[in-house]
Amino acid sequence: MTQYIIFYLGGNPPATPEEGQQHFAKYKEWLASLGSAAVSPMNPIKNTNTINPDGAVSAGSQTAMSGYTIIEAESQEAALAIAKRCPFLDIGGSLEVAELINMNG
């Protein structure tokens, strides 16, 4: 089965702690529904730095990526269908889905 990475981009922070808990519950429910297809779920990122071509380092990101999930799916279309059900879209976030290429031979 092919692995795909789902990148989380943007999104609106919750207005209240309760709203955050409700969203997180939906997110965990979505991940649970994926079963073994969720190879590496819930990978938030923070403290991003960018290394520029000249070697200079700047704080922050050139994208609004806030995390990723790795899934297994039969096809790109199946991976897109899985991603379309992600509740991250409910908070104004976007998702990018890309096939992972195995470089280990």
mmCIF file of N, CA, C and O in Angstrom:
data_model
loop_
_atom_site.group_PDB
_atom_site.id
_atom_site.type_symbol
_atom_site.label_atom_id
_atom_site.label_comp_id
_atom_site.label_asym_id
_atom_site.label_seq_id
_atom_site.Cartn_x
_atom_site.Cartn_y
_atom_site.Cartn_z
ATOM 1 N N MET A 1 0.861 -1.171 0.000
ATOM 2 C CA MET A 1 0.000 0.000 0.000
ATOM 3 C C MET A 1 0.910 1.238 0.000
ATOM 4 O O MET A 1 1.957 1.248 0.610
ATOM 5 N N THR A 2 0.473 2.270 -0.661
ATOM 6 C CA THR A 2 1.249 3.501 -0.790
ATOM 7 C C THR A 2 1.010 4.419 0.403
ATOM 8 O O THR A 2 -0.101 4.505 0.916
ATOM 9 N N GLN A 3 2.066 5.107 0.828
ATOM 10 C CA GLN A 3 1.935 6.072 1.913
ATOM 11 C C GLN A 3 1.791 7.476 1.341
ATOM 12 O O GLN A 3 2.413 7.828 0.340
ATOM 13 N N TYR A 4 0.969 8.272 2.020
ATOM 14 C CA TYR A 4 0.725 9.661 1.652
ATOM 15 C C TYR A 4 0.894 10.517 2.896
ATOM 16 O O TYR A 4 0.598 10.079 4.006
ATOM 17 N N ILE A 5 1.364 11.735 2.687
ATOM 18 C CA ILE A 5 1.489 12.680 3.798
ATOM 19 C C ILE A 5 0.454 13.777 3.605
ATOM 20 O O ILE A 5 0.249 14.257 2.495
ATOM 21 N N ILE A 6 -0.236 14.080 4.681
ATOM 22 C CA ILE A 6 -1.225 15.162 4.692
ATOM 23 C C ILE A 6 -0.608 16.305 5.494
ATOM 24 O O ILE A 6 -0.316 16.144 6.684
ATOM 25 N N PHE A 7 -0.384 17.443 4.852
ATOM 26 C CA PHE A 7 0.157 18.629 5.513
ATOM 27 C C PHE A 7 -1.005 19.518 5.948
ATOM 28 O O PHE A 7 -1.911 19.770 5.171
ATOM 29 N N TYR A 8 -0.942 20.005 7.178
ATOM 30 C CA TYR A 8 -1.951 20.925 7.712
ATOM 31 C C TYR A 8 -1.445 22.351 7.539
ATOM 32 O O TYR A 8 -0.363 22.694 8.028
ATOM 33 N N LEU A 9 -2.217 23.196 6.851
ATOM 34 C CA LEU A 9 -1.807 24.568 6.563
ATOM 35 C C LEU A 9 -2.858 25.553 7.062
ATOM 36 O O LEU A 9 -4.039 25.413 6.756
ATOM 37 N N GLY A 10 -2.402 26.554 7.821
ATOM 38 C CA GLY A 10 -3.308 27.607 8.276
ATOM 39 C C GLY A 10 -4.245 27.121 9.361
ATOM 40 O O GLY A 10 -3.876 26.364 10.242
ATOM 41 N N GLY A 11 -5.475 27.549 9.247
ATOM 42 C CA GLY A 11 -6.479 27.200 10.245
ATOM 43 C C GLY A 11 -6.645 28.299 11.273
ATOM 44 O O GLY A 11 -5.727 29.082 11.526
ATOM 45 N N ASN A 12 -7.822 28.376 11.830
ATOM 46 C CA ASN A 12 -8.136 29.395 12.828
ATOM 47 C C ASN A 12 -8.069 28.780 14.218
ATOM 48 O O ASN A 12 -8.660 27.735 14.471
ATOM 49 N N PRO A 13 -7.358 29.436 15.137
ATOM 50 C CA PRO A 13 -7.301 28.902 16.504
ATOM 51 C C PRO A 13 -8.678 28.969 17.151
ATOM 52 O O PRO A 13 -9.494 29.821 16.796
ATOM 53 N N PRO A 14 -8.939 28.074 18.087
ATOM 54 C CA PRO A 14 -10.244 28.090 18.762
ATOM 55 C C PRO A 14 -10.435 29.374 19.551
ATOM 56 O O PRO A 14 -9.487 29.932 20.107
ATOM 57 N N ALA A 15 -11.681 29.833 19.605
ATOM 58 C CA ALA A 15 -12.012 31.065 20.340
ATOM 59 C C ALA A 15 -12.032 30.828 21.847
ATOM 60 O O ALA A 15 -11.786 31.747 22.623
ATOM 61 N N THR A 16 -12.342 29.591 22.249
ATOM 62 C CA THR A 16 -12.424 29.260 23.671
ATOM 63 C C THR A 16 -11.782 27.891 23.905
ATOM 64 O O THR A 16 -11.656 27.094 22.965
ATOM 65 N N PRO A 17 -11.410 27.601 25.140
ATOM 66 C CA PRO A 17 -10.884 26.262 25.436
ATOM 67 C C PRO A 17 -11.898 25.163 25.095
ATOM 68 O O PRO A 17 -11.518 24.099 24.597
ATOM 69 N N GLU A 18 -13.178 25.433 25.330
ATOM 70 C CA GLU A 18 -14.210 24.441 25.027
ATOM 71 C C GLU A 18 -14.269 24.153 23.528
ATOM 72 O O GLU A 18 -14.405 23.004 23.112
ATOM 73 N N GLU A 19 -14.178 25.209 22.725
ATOM 74 C CA GLU A 19 -14.175 25.040 21.271
ATOM 75 C C GLU A 19 -12.960 24.210 20.841
ATOM 76 O O GLU A 19 -13.070 23.342 19.986
ATOM 77 N N GLY A 20 -11.822 24.457 21.463
ATOM 78 C CA GLY A 20 -10.621 23.683 21.171
ATOM 79 C C GLY A 20 -10.792 22.216 21.528
ATOM 80 O O GLY A 20 -10.385 21.332 20.775
ATOM 81 N N GLN A 21 -11.421 21.938 22.665
ATOM 82 C CA GLN A 21 -11.655 20.559 23.079
ATOM 83 C C GLN A 21 -12.610 19.850 22.123
ATOM 84 O O GLN A 21 -12.424 18.677 21.798
ATOM 85 N N GLN A 22 -13.648 20.574 21.679
ATOM 86 C CA GLN A 22 -14.604 19.989 20.737
ATOM 87 C C GLN A 22 -13.921 19.650 19.412
ATOM 88 O O GLN A 22 -14.142 18.575 18.850
ATOM 89 N N HIS A 23 -13.086 20.558 18.922
ATOM 90 C CA HIS A 23 -12.383 20.306 17.664
ATOM 91 C C HIS A 23 -11.423 19.123 17.821
ATOM 92 O O HIS A 23 -11.368 18.247 16.957
ATOM 93 N N PHE A 24 -10.691 19.097 18.931
ATOM 94 C CA PHE A 24 -9.739 18.011 19.148
ATOM 95 C C PHE A 24 -10.449 16.670 19.241
ATOM 96 O O PHE A 24 -9.955 15.655 18.738
ATOM 97 N N ALA A 25 -11.619 16.638 19.836
ATOM 98 C CA ALA A 25 -12.409 15.400 19.917
ATOM 99 C C ALA A 25 -12.795 14.928 18.509
ATOM 100 O O ALA A 25 -12.713 13.735 18.214
ATOM 101 N N LYS A 26 -13.221 15.859 17.647
ATOM 102 C CA LYS A 26 -13.559 15.502 16.263
ATOM 103 C C LYS A 26 -12.334 14.967 15.531
ATOM 104 O O LYS A 26 -12.414 14.007 14.767
ATOM 105 N N TYR A 27 -11.193 15.611 15.764
ATOM 106 C CA TYR A 27 -9.951 15.208 15.107
ATOM 107 C C TYR A 27 -9.549 13.798 15.541
ATOM 108 O O TYR A 27 -9.194 12.957 14.717
ATOM 109 N N LYS A 28 -9.622 13.519 16.849
ATOM 110 C CA LYS A 28 -9.286 12.181 17.340
ATOM 111 C C LYS A 28 -10.261 11.139 16.793
ATOM 112 O O LYS A 28 -9.856 10.015 16.474
ATOM 113 N N GLU A 29 -11.527 11.503 16.665
ATOM 114 C CA GLU A 29 -12.525 10.588 16.104
ATOM 115 C C GLU A 29 -12.194 10.276 14.643
ATOM 116 O O GLU A 29 -12.276 9.127 14.214
ATOM 117 N N TRP A 30 -11.817 11.305 13.886
ATOM 118 C CA TRP A 30 -11.429 11.095 12.481
ATOM 119 C C TRP A 30 -10.225 10.167 12.396
ATOM 120 O O TRP A 30 -10.227 9.219 11.612
ATOM 121 N N LEU A 31 -9.210 10.417 13.225
ATOM 122 C CA LEU A 31 -8.021 9.564 13.209
ATOM 123 C C LEU A 31 -8.371 8.128 13.584
ATOM 124 O O LEU A 31 -7.893 7.180 12.961
ATOM 125 N N ALA A 32 -9.222 7.943 14.576
ATOM 126 C CA ALA A 32 -9.632 6.596 14.992
ATOM 127 C C ALA A 32 -10.351 5.888 13.853
ATOM 128 O O ALA A 32 -10.196 4.677 13.674
ATOM 129 N N SER A 33 -11.124 6.634 13.068
ATOM 130 C CA SER A 33 -11.862 6.023 11.951
ATOM 131 C C SER A 33 -10.920 5.509 10.860
ATOM 132 O O SER A 33 -11.313 4.659 10.066
ATOM 133 N N LEU A 34 -9.684 5.997 10.849
ATOM 134 C CA LEU A 34 -8.722 5.555 9.835
ATOM 135 C C LEU A 34 -8.112 4.201 10.178
ATOM 136 O O LEU A 34 -7.570 3.525 9.305
ATOM 137 N N GLY A 35 -8.200 3.812 11.447
ATOM 138 C CA GLY A 35 -7.641 2.522 11.862
ATOM 139 C C GLY A 35 -6.165 2.432 11.518
ATOM 140 O O GLY A 35 -5.405 3.376 11.705
ATOM 141 N N SER A 36 -5.759 1.290 10.951
ATOM 142 C CA SER A 36 -4.346 1.064 10.648
ATOM 143 C C SER A 36 -3.856 1.891 9.456
ATOM 144 O O SER A 36 -2.657 1.938 9.202
ATOM 145 N N ALA A 37 -4.759 2.550 8.747
ATOM 146 C CA ALA A 37 -4.333 3.422 7.645
ATOM 147 C C ALA A 37 -3.594 4.645 8.154
ATOM 148 O O ALA A 37 -2.829 5.270 7.416
ATOM 149 N N ALA A 38 -3.790 5.005 9.424
ATOM 150 C CA ALA A 38 -3.081 6.137 10.024
ATOM 151 C C ALA A 38 -1.723 5.636 10.504
ATOM 152 O O ALA A 38 -1.590 5.110 11.605
ATOM 153 N N VAL A 39 -0.712 5.780 9.669
ATOM 154 C CA VAL A 39 0.622 5.265 9.958
ATOM 155 C C VAL A 39 1.329 6.125 10.999
ATOM 156 O O VAL A 39 1.970 5.615 11.916
ATOM 157 N N SER A 40 1.216 7.436 10.864
ATOM 158 C CA SER A 40 1.855 8.366 11.792
ATOM 159 C C SER A 40 0.917 9.553 12.007
ATOM 160 O O SER A 40 1.066 10.603 11.394
ATOM 161 N N PRO A 41 -0.076 9.382 12.882
ATOM 162 C CA PRO A 41 -1.047 10.450 13.114
ATOM 163 C C PRO A 41 -0.518 11.509 14.070
ATOM 164 O O PRO A 41 0.465 11.283 14.777
ATOM 165 N N MET A 42 -1.174 12.634 14.086
ATOM 166 C CA MET A 42 -0.938 13.722 15.048
ATOM 167 C C MET A 42 0.529 14.094 15.202
ATOM 168 O O MET A 42 1.177 13.752 16.183
ATOM 169 N N ASN A 43 1.054 14.814 14.233
ATOM 170 C CA ASN A 43 2.424 15.298 14.294
ATOM 171 C C ASN A 43 2.436 16.819 14.194
ATOM 172 O O ASN A 43 2.768 17.379 13.147
ATOM 173 N N PRO A 44 2.069 17.519 15.271
ATOM 174 C CA PRO A 44 2.122 18.978 15.220
ATOM 175 C C PRO A 44 3.579 19.446 15.217
ATOM 176 O O PRO A 44 4.465 18.741 15.700
ATOM 177 N N ILE A 45 3.810 20.624 14.681
ATOM 178 C CA ILE A 45 5.158 21.189 14.682
ATOM 179 C C ILE A 45 5.125 22.588 15.282
ATOM 180 O O ILE A 45 4.082 23.251 15.276
ATOM 181 N N LYS A 46 6.260 23.018 15.820
ATOM 182 C CA LYS A 46 6.364 24.369 16.367
ATOM 183 C C LYS A 46 7.823 24.801 16.321
ATOM 184 O O LYS A 46 8.707 23.999 16.016
ATOM 185 N N ASN A 47 8.076 26.056 16.638
ATOM 186 C CA ASN A 47 9.424 26.618 16.661
ATOM 187 C C ASN A 47 10.168 26.390 15.349
ATOM 188 O O ASN A 47 11.311 25.945 15.334
ATOM 189 N N THR A 48 9.512 26.687 14.246
ATOM 190 C CA THR A 48 10.090 26.490 12.919
ATOM 191 C C THR A 48 11.109 27.573 12.606
ATOM 192 O O THR A 48 10.918 28.743 12.930
ATOM 193 N N ASN A 49 12.200 27.176 11.986
ATOM 194 C CA ASN A 49 13.204 28.092 11.467
ATOM 195 C C ASN A 49 13.412 27.776 9.994
ATOM 196 O O ASN A 49 13.254 26.629 9.571
ATOM 197 N N THR A 50 13.778 28.782 9.225
ATOM 198 C CA THR A 50 14.043 28.612 7.806
ATOM 199 C C THR A 50 15.530 28.858 7.554
ATOM 200 O O THR A 50 16.074 29.872 8.003
ATOM 201 N N ILE A 51 16.169 27.931 6.862
ATOM 202 C CA ILE A 51 17.555 28.111 6.441
ATOM 203 C C ILE A 51 17.517 28.524 4.980
ATOM 204 O O ILE A 51 17.007 27.793 4.126
ATOM 205 N N ASN A 52 18.038 29.694 4.701
ATOM 206 C CA ASN A 52 18.016 30.259 3.357
ATOM 207 C C ASN A 52 19.203 29.745 2.539
ATOM 208 O O ASN A 52 20.166 29.215 3.102
ATOM 209 N N PRO A 53 19.152 29.886 1.210
ATOM 210 C CA PRO A 53 20.233 29.378 0.364
ATOM 211 C C PRO A 53 21.620 29.890 0.751
ATOM 212 O O PRO A 53 22.612 29.189 0.573
ATOM 213 N N ASP A 54 21.693 31.091 1.309
ATOM 214 C CA ASP A 54 22.997 31.633 1.709
ATOM 215 C C ASP A 54 23.430 31.144 3.095
ATOM 216 O O ASP A 54 24.452 31.543 3.611
ATOM 217 N N GLY A 55 22.619 30.279 3.712
ATOM 218 C CA GLY A 55 22.929 29.728 5.026
ATOM 219 C C GLY A 55 22.375 30.527 6.188
ATOM 220 O O GLY A 55 22.450 30.082 7.324
ATOM 221 N N ALA A 56 21.810 31.707 5.892
ATOM 222 C CA ALA A 56 21.221 32.516 6.961
ATOM 223 C C ALA A 56 19.979 31.819 7.505
ATOM 224 O O ALA A 56 19.211 31.212 6.761
ATOM 225 N N VAL A 57 19.804 31.904 8.809
ATOM 226 C CA VAL A 57 18.662 31.276 9.474
ATOM 227 C C VAL A 57 17.720 32.380 9.943
ATOM 228 O O VAL A 57 18.150 33.362 10.541
ATOM 229 N N SER A 58 16.438 32.191 9.658
ATOM 230 C CA SER A 58 15.440 33.140 10.137
ATOM 231 C C SER A 58 14.340 32.381 10.867
ATOM 232 O O SER A 58 14.016 31.245 10.525
ATOM 233 N N ALA A 59 13.804 33.019 11.893
ATOM 234 C CA ALA A 59 12.724 32.407 12.661
ATOM 235 C C ALA A 59 11.463 32.404 11.825
ATOM 236 O O ALA A 59 11.190 33.330 11.071
ATOM 237 N N GLY A 60 10.703 31.342 11.944
ATOM 238 C CA GLY A 60 9.441 31.251 11.235
ATOM 239 C C GLY A 60 9.531 30.364 10.010
ATOM 240 O O GLY A 60 10.571 29.810 9.683
ATOM 241 N N SER A 61 8.412 30.269 9.338
ATOM 242 C CA SER A 61 8.257 29.368 8.202
ATOM 243 C C SER A 61 7.869 30.144 6.958
ATOM 244 O O SER A 61 7.264 31.211 7.049
ATOM 245 N N GLN A 62 8.197 29.601 5.813
ATOM 246 C CA GLN A 62 7.741 30.192 4.564
ATOM 247 C C GLN A 62 6.345 29.691 4.207
ATOM 248 O O GLN A 62 5.735 30.162 3.271
ATOM 249 N N THR A 63 5.864 28.717 4.950
ATOM 250 C CA THR A 63 4.504 28.203 4.768
ATOM 251 C C THR A 63 3.771 28.346 6.098
ATOM 252 O O THR A 63 4.372 28.687 7.105
ATOM 253 N N ALA A 64 2.525 28.046 6.083
ATOM 254 C CA ALA A 64 1.738 28.088 7.318
ATOM 255 C C ALA A 64 1.528 26.675 7.855
ATOM 256 O O ALA A 64 0.546 26.397 8.518
ATOM 257 N N MET A 65 2.475 25.760 7.564
ATOM 258 C CA MET A 65 2.315 24.375 7.983
ATOM 259 C C MET A 65 2.364 24.263 9.500
ATOM 260 O O MET A 65 3.262 24.800 10.136
ATOM 261 N N SER A 66 1.363 23.573 10.066
ATOM 262 C CA SER A 66 1.313 23.403 11.513
ATOM 263 C C SER A 66 1.450 21.943 11.933
ATOM 264 O O SER A 66 1.471 21.648 13.118
ATOM 265 N N GLY A 67 1.535 21.025 10.958
ATOM 266 C CA GLY A 67 1.694 19.620 11.295
ATOM 267 C C GLY A 67 1.434 18.735 10.102
ATOM 268 O O GLY A 67 1.206 19.214 8.985
ATOM 269 N N TYR A 68 1.470 17.423 10.369
ATOM 270 C CA TYR A 68 1.240 16.462 9.295
ATOM 271 C C TYR A 68 0.757 15.132 9.858
ATOM 272 O O TYR A 68 0.925 14.852 11.046
ATOM 273 N N THR A 69 0.179 14.340 8.981
ATOM 274 C CA THR A 69 -0.227 12.974 9.272
ATOM 275 C C THR A 69 0.200 12.113 8.093
ATOM 276 O O THR A 69 0.067 12.535 6.941
ATOM 277 N N ILE A 70 0.711 10.931 8.360
ATOM 278 C CA ILE A 70 1.049 9.989 7.291
ATOM 279 C C ILE A 70 0.006 8.873 7.310
ATOM 280 O O ILE A 70 -0.287 8.308 8.363
ATOM 281 N N ILE A 71 -0.548 8.601 6.121
ATOM 282 C CA ILE A 71 -1.561 7.549 5.974
ATOM 283 C C ILE A 71 -1.135 6.570 4.892
ATOM 284 O O ILE A 71 -0.244 6.865 4.090
ATOM 285 N N GLU A 72 -1.790 5.433 4.859
ATOM 286 C CA GLU A 72 -1.662 4.481 3.760
ATOM 287 C C GLU A 72 -2.996 4.429 3.032
ATOM 288 O O GLU A 72 -4.053 4.424 3.674
ATOM 289 N N ALA A 73 -2.922 4.410 1.706
ATOM 290 C CA ALA A 73 -4.139 4.338 0.901
ATOM 291 C C ALA A 73 -3.823 3.616 -0.400
ATOM 292 O O ALA A 73 -2.666 3.540 -0.823
ATOM 293 N N GLU A 74 -4.864 3.096 -1.031
ATOM 294 C CA GLU A 74 -4.722 2.346 -2.282
ATOM 295 C C GLU A 74 -4.341 3.230 -3.464
ATOM 296 O O GLU A 74 -3.744 2.756 -4.419
ATOM 297 N N SER A 75 -4.713 4.529 -3.393
ATOM 298 C CA SER A 75 -4.476 5.426 -4.525
ATOM 299 C C SER A 75 -4.490 6.870 -4.046
ATOM 300 O O SER A 75 -4.914 7.155 -2.915
ATOM 301 N N GLN A 76 -4.067 7.771 -4.916
ATOM 302 C CA GLN A 76 -4.128 9.199 -4.608
ATOM 303 C C GLN A 76 -5.576 9.611 -4.362
ATOM 304 O O GLN A 76 -5.858 10.383 -3.447
ATOM 305 N N GLU A 77 -6.488 9.085 -5.151
ATOM 306 C CA GLU A 77 -7.906 9.415 -4.989
ATOM 307 C C GLU A 77 -8.423 8.971 -3.628
ATOM 308 O O GLU A 77 -9.177 9.694 -2.973
ATOM 309 N N ALA A 78 -8.007 7.794 -3.185
ATOM 310 C CA ALA A 78 -8.419 7.302 -1.866
ATOM 311 C C ALA A 78 -7.824 8.173 -0.759
ATOM 312 O O ALA A 78 -8.495 8.483 0.233
ATOM 313 N N ALA A 79 -6.570 8.592 -0.927
ATOM 314 C CA ALA A 79 -5.938 9.467 0.061
ATOM 315 C C ALA A 79 -6.658 10.812 0.120
ATOM 316 O O ALA A 79 -6.882 11.363 1.210
ATOM 317 N N LEU A 80 -7.036 11.341 -1.028
ATOM 318 C CA LEU A 80 -7.772 12.612 -1.057
ATOM 319 C C LEU A 80 -9.130 12.474 -0.381
ATOM 320 O O LEU A 80 -9.572 13.377 0.339
ATOM 321 N N ALA A 81 -9.801 11.348 -0.591
ATOM 322 C CA ALA A 81 -11.099 11.116 0.046
ATOM 323 C C ALA A 81 -10.957 11.072 1.562
ATOM 324 O O ALA A 81 -11.792 11.614 2.296
ATOM 325 N N ILE A 82 -9.881 10.446 2.047
ATOM 326 C CA ILE A 82 -9.623 10.415 3.494
ATOM 327 C C ILE A 82 -9.396 11.831 4.004
ATOM 328 O O ILE A 82 -9.963 12.242 5.019
ATOM 329 N N ALA A 83 -8.563 12.596 3.314
ATOM 330 C CA ALA A 83 -8.232 13.955 3.750
ATOM 331 C C ALA A 83 -9.458 14.866 3.738
ATOM 332 O O ALA A 83 -9.600 15.723 4.610
ATOM 333 N N LYS A 84 -10.343 14.680 2.793
ATOM 334 C CA LYS A 84 -11.537 15.531 2.706
ATOM 335 C C LYS A 84 -12.440 15.398 3.923
ATOM 336 O O LYS A 84 -13.250 16.273 4.202
ATOM 337 N N ARG A 85 -12.302 14.305 4.677
ATOM 338 C CA ARG A 85 -13.110 14.101 5.886
ATOM 339 C C ARG A 85 -12.442 14.681 7.135
ATOM 340 O O ARG A 85 -13.019 14.633 8.223
ATOM 341 N N CYS A 86 -11.240 15.234 6.995
ATOM 342 C CA CYS A 86 -10.494 15.740 8.150
ATOM 343 C C CYS A 86 -11.147 16.996 8.716
ATOM 344 O O CYS A 86 -11.410 17.955 7.981
ATOM 345 N N PRO A 87 -11.401 17.044 10.014
ATOM 346 C CA PRO A 87 -12.040 18.206 10.625
ATOM 347 C C PRO A 87 -11.168 19.457 10.649
ATOM 348 O O PRO A 87 -11.635 20.531 11.000
ATOM 349 N N PHE A 88 -9.912 19.358 10.256
ATOM 350 C CA PHE A 88 -9.070 20.551 10.150
ATOM 351 C C PHE A 88 -9.667 21.530 9.136
ATOM 352 O O PHE A 88 -9.524 22.744 9.274
ATOM 353 N N LEU A 89 -10.381 21.010 8.158
ATOM 354 C CA LEU A 89 -11.040 21.860 7.163
ATOM 355 C C LEU A 89 -12.152 22.694 7.803
ATOM 356 O O LEU A 89 -12.451 23.790 7.326
ATOM 357 N N ASP A 90 -12.737 22.187 8.881
ATOM 358 C CA ASP A 90 -13.825 22.898 9.572
ATOM 359 C C ASP A 90 -13.356 24.173 10.265
ATOM 360 O O ASP A 90 -14.179 25.027 10.600
ATOM 361 N N ILE A 91 -12.054 24.297 10.513
ATOM 362 C CA ILE A 91 -11.542 25.488 11.202
ATOM 363 C C ILE A 91 -10.809 26.419 10.222
ATOM 364 O O ILE A 91 -9.980 27.231 10.635
ATOM 365 N N GLY A 92 -11.114 26.290 8.941
ATOM 366 C CA GLY A 92 -10.547 27.183 7.941
ATOM 367 C C GLY A 92 -9.162 26.800 7.459
ATOM 368 O O GLY A 92 -8.519 27.570 6.752
ATOM 369 N N GLY A 93 -8.698 25.615 7.836
ATOM 370 C CA GLY A 93 -7.391 25.158 7.391
ATOM 371 C C GLY A 93 -7.467 24.511 6.023
ATOM 372 O O GLY A 93 -8.533 24.115 5.566
ATOM 373 N N SER A 94 -6.315 24.423 5.384
ATOM 374 C CA SER A 94 -6.186 23.728 4.108
ATOM 375 C C SER A 94 -5.308 22.502 4.315
ATOM 376 O O SER A 94 -4.518 22.449 5.256
ATOM 377 N N LEU A 95 -5.449 21.555 3.417
ATOM 378 C CA LEU A 95 -4.645 20.342 3.472
ATOM 379 C C LEU A 95 -3.938 20.150 2.138
ATOM 380 O O LEU A 95 -4.524 20.402 1.087
ATOM 381 N N GLU A 96 -2.697 19.712 2.195
ATOM 382 C CA GLU A 96 -1.989 19.264 1.006
ATOM 383 C C GLU A 96 -1.735 17.777 1.176
ATOM 384 O O GLU A 96 -1.350 17.333 2.265
ATOM 385 N N VAL A 97 -1.959 17.020 0.121
ATOM 386 C CA VAL A 97 -1.774 15.572 0.155
ATOM 387 C C VAL A 97 -0.739 15.213 -0.895
ATOM 388 O O VAL A 97 -0.879 15.581 -2.060
ATOM 389 N N ALA A 98 0.302 14.496 -0.477
ATOM 390 C CA ALA A 98 1.372 14.120 -1.399
ATOM 391 C C ALA A 98 1.772 12.677 -1.172
ATOM 392 O O ALA A 98 1.768 12.184 -0.038
ATOM 393 N N GLU A 99 2.103 12.004 -2.246
ATOM 394 C CA GLU A 99 2.596 10.617 -2.157
ATOM 395 C C GLU A 99 4.024 10.639 -1.653
ATOM 396 O O GLU A 99 4.853 11.439 -2.084
ATOM 397 N N LEU A 100 4.309 9.745 -0.709
ATOM 398 C CA LEU A 100 5.680 9.592 -0.214
ATOM 399 C C LEU A 100 6.410 8.562 -1.086
ATOM 400 O O LEU A 100 5.853 7.511 -1.411
ATOM 401 N N ILE A 101 7.610 8.873 -1.466
ATOM 402 C CA ILE A 101 8.417 7.990 -2.296
ATOM 403 C C ILE A 101 9.425 7.276 -1.406
ATOM 404 O O ILE A 101 10.183 7.914 -0.670
ATOM 405 N N ASN A 102 9.453 5.952 -1.469
ATOM 406 C CA ASN A 102 10.389 5.153 -0.699
ATOM 407 C C ASN A 102 11.747 5.154 -1.411
ATOM 408 O O ASN A 102 11.859 4.654 -2.510
ATOM 409 N N MET A 103 12.760 5.731 -0.752
ATOM 410 C CA MET A 103 14.098 5.837 -1.360
ATOM 411 C C MET A 103 15.041 4.759 -0.833
ATOM 412 O O MET A 103 16.229 4.801 -1.095
ATOM 413 N N ASN A 104 14.506 3.792 -0.085
ATOM 414 C CA ASN A 104 15.354 2.760 0.505
ATOM 415 C C ASN A 104 15.533 1.544 -0.391
ATOM 416 O O ASN A 104 15.787 0.456 0.072
ATOM 417 N N GLY A 105 15.395 1.717 -1.679
ATOM 418 C CA GLY A 105 15.621 0.607 -2.593
ATOM 419 C C GLY A 105 14.365 0.051 -3.028
ATOM 420 O O GLY A 105 13.878 -0.694 -3.632
#
